[in-house]
CSV table of C-alpha atoms in Angstrom, one decimal:
chain,number,residue,atom,x,y,z
A,1,MET,CA,-53.0,58.8,-27.6
A,2,GLN,CA,-50.2,58.4,-30.1
A,3,VAL,CA,-46.7,56.9,-29.8
A,4,THR,CA,-43.9,57.9,-32.1
A,5,LEU,CA,-40.9,55.6,-32.2
A,6,SER,CA,-37.5,57.3,-32.2
A,7,GLN,CA,-35.7,54.2,-33.5
A,8,PRO,CA,-36.8,51.3,-35.6
A,9,LEU,CA,-37.8,48.2,-33.8
A,10,SER,CA,-35.4,45.2,-34.0
A,11,ALA,CA,-36.9,41.8,-34.4
A,12,ARG,CA,-35.9,39.5,-31.5
A,13,VAL,CA,-35.3,35.8,-31.8
A,14,ASP,CA,-35.5,33.3,-28.9
A,15,LEU,CA,-32.6,30.8,-28.9
A,16,PRO,CA,-31.3,28.2,-26.5
A,17,ALA,CA,-28.6,29.6,-24.3
A,18,THR,CA,-26.2,27.0,-25.7
A,19,ALA,CA,-26.2,28.9,-29.0
A,20,LEU,CA,-24.3,31.9,-27.6
A,21,LEU,CA,-20.6,32.3,-27.9
A,22,GLU,CA,-19.3,35.1,-25.6
A,23,LYS,CA,-15.7,35.9,-26.3
A,24,ASP,CA,-13.5,39.0,-26.2
A,25,GLY,CA,-16.4,41.2,-25.1
A,26,LYS,CA,-18.6,40.1,-28.0
A,27,THR,CA,-21.7,38.0,-28.0
A,28,GLN,CA,-22.0,36.0,-31.2
A,29,VAL,CA,-23.7,33.0,-32.8
A,30,TRP,CA,-22.6,30.7,-35.5
A,31,THR,CA,-24.8,30.9,-38.6
A,32,VAL,CA,-24.9,28.3,-41.3
A,33,ASP,CA,-25.0,29.2,-45.0
A,34,PRO,CA,-27.7,26.9,-46.4
A,35,ALA,CA,-25.9,26.6,-49.8
A,36,THR,CA,-22.4,25.7,-48.7
A,37,LYS,CA,-23.2,24.3,-45.2
A,38,LYS,CA,-20.3,26.4,-43.8
A,39,VAL,CA,-20.4,28.4,-40.6
A,40,ALA,CA,-19.7,32.1,-39.9
A,41,LEU,CA,-19.8,34.1,-36.8
A,42,ARG,CA,-22.5,36.8,-36.4
A,43,ASP,CA,-22.6,39.5,-33.7
A,44,VAL,CA,-25.9,39.6,-31.8
A,45,THR,CA,-27.3,41.6,-28.9
A,46,VAL,CA,-28.8,39.9,-25.9
A,47,VAL,CA,-32.2,41.5,-25.1
A,48,THR,CA,-33.3,39.1,-22.3
A,49,ARG,CA,-31.8,36.0,-20.7
A,50,ASP,CA,-33.2,33.3,-18.4
A,51,GLU,CA,-32.0,29.9,-17.3
A,52,GLY,CA,-32.1,28.0,-20.6
A,53,SER,CA,-32.8,30.6,-23.3
A,54,VAL,CA,-31.9,34.0,-24.6
A,55,ALA,CA,-33.7,36.6,-26.8
A,56,VAL,CA,-31.3,38.3,-29.2
A,57,THR,CA,-31.4,40.8,-32.0
A,58,GLY,CA,-29.1,40.8,-35.0
A,59,LEU,CA,-30.5,37.9,-36.9
A,60,ALA,CA,-32.8,37.9,-39.9
A,61,ALA,CA,-35.7,35.7,-41.0
A,62,GLY,CA,-34.3,32.5,-42.4
A,63,ASP,CA,-31.0,32.6,-40.6
A,64,ARG,CA,-29.8,29.2,-39.5
A,65,VAL,CA,-28.1,29.1,-36.1
A,66,VAL,CA,-25.9,26.4,-34.5
A,67,THR,CA,-27.2,25.6,-31.1
A,68,VAL,CA,-24.8,23.0,-29.8
A,69,GLY,CA,-21.0,22.6,-30.0
A,70,VAL,CA,-20.4,26.3,-30.6
A,71,HIS,CA,-17.1,26.3,-28.8
A,72,SER,CA,-15.5,23.8,-31.1
A,73,LEU,CA,-16.3,25.4,-34.5
A,74,THR,CA,-14.0,27.4,-36.7
A,75,PRO,CA,-14.9,30.0,-39.4
A,76,GLY,CA,-15.7,28.3,-42.7
A,77,GLN,CA,-16.1,24.8,-41.1
A,78,LEU,CA,-18.5,22.5,-42.9
A,79,VAL,CA,-21.3,21.3,-40.7
A,80,LYS,CA,-24.2,18.9,-41.0
A,81,GLY,CA,-27.0,18.2,-38.6
A,82,GLN,CA,-30.7,18.4,-37.8
A,83,GLN,CA,-32.4,21.6,-38.7
A,84,VAL,CA,-35.2,23.0,-36.6
A,85,LYS,CA,-37.3,25.9,-37.9
A,86,LEU,CA,-37.9,28.5,-35.2
């Protein structure tokens, strides 16, 4: 038996549900530039969702994502905090 994929697979990442910002019909997360420590919004697609976590696509290996306080940030804001490797 053979399977041929008609579309490339997207890597999914599990995140705490607190990382999501849902606004104006978009689902986004704040990513942190490791060099400047500034945040920027990134569109993501929710693949699955349960009580405390979500699986999303749209992130790449090495991306740093803010998981708390996402409703109080602004683009380009400087952040600091604990980093956890997923």
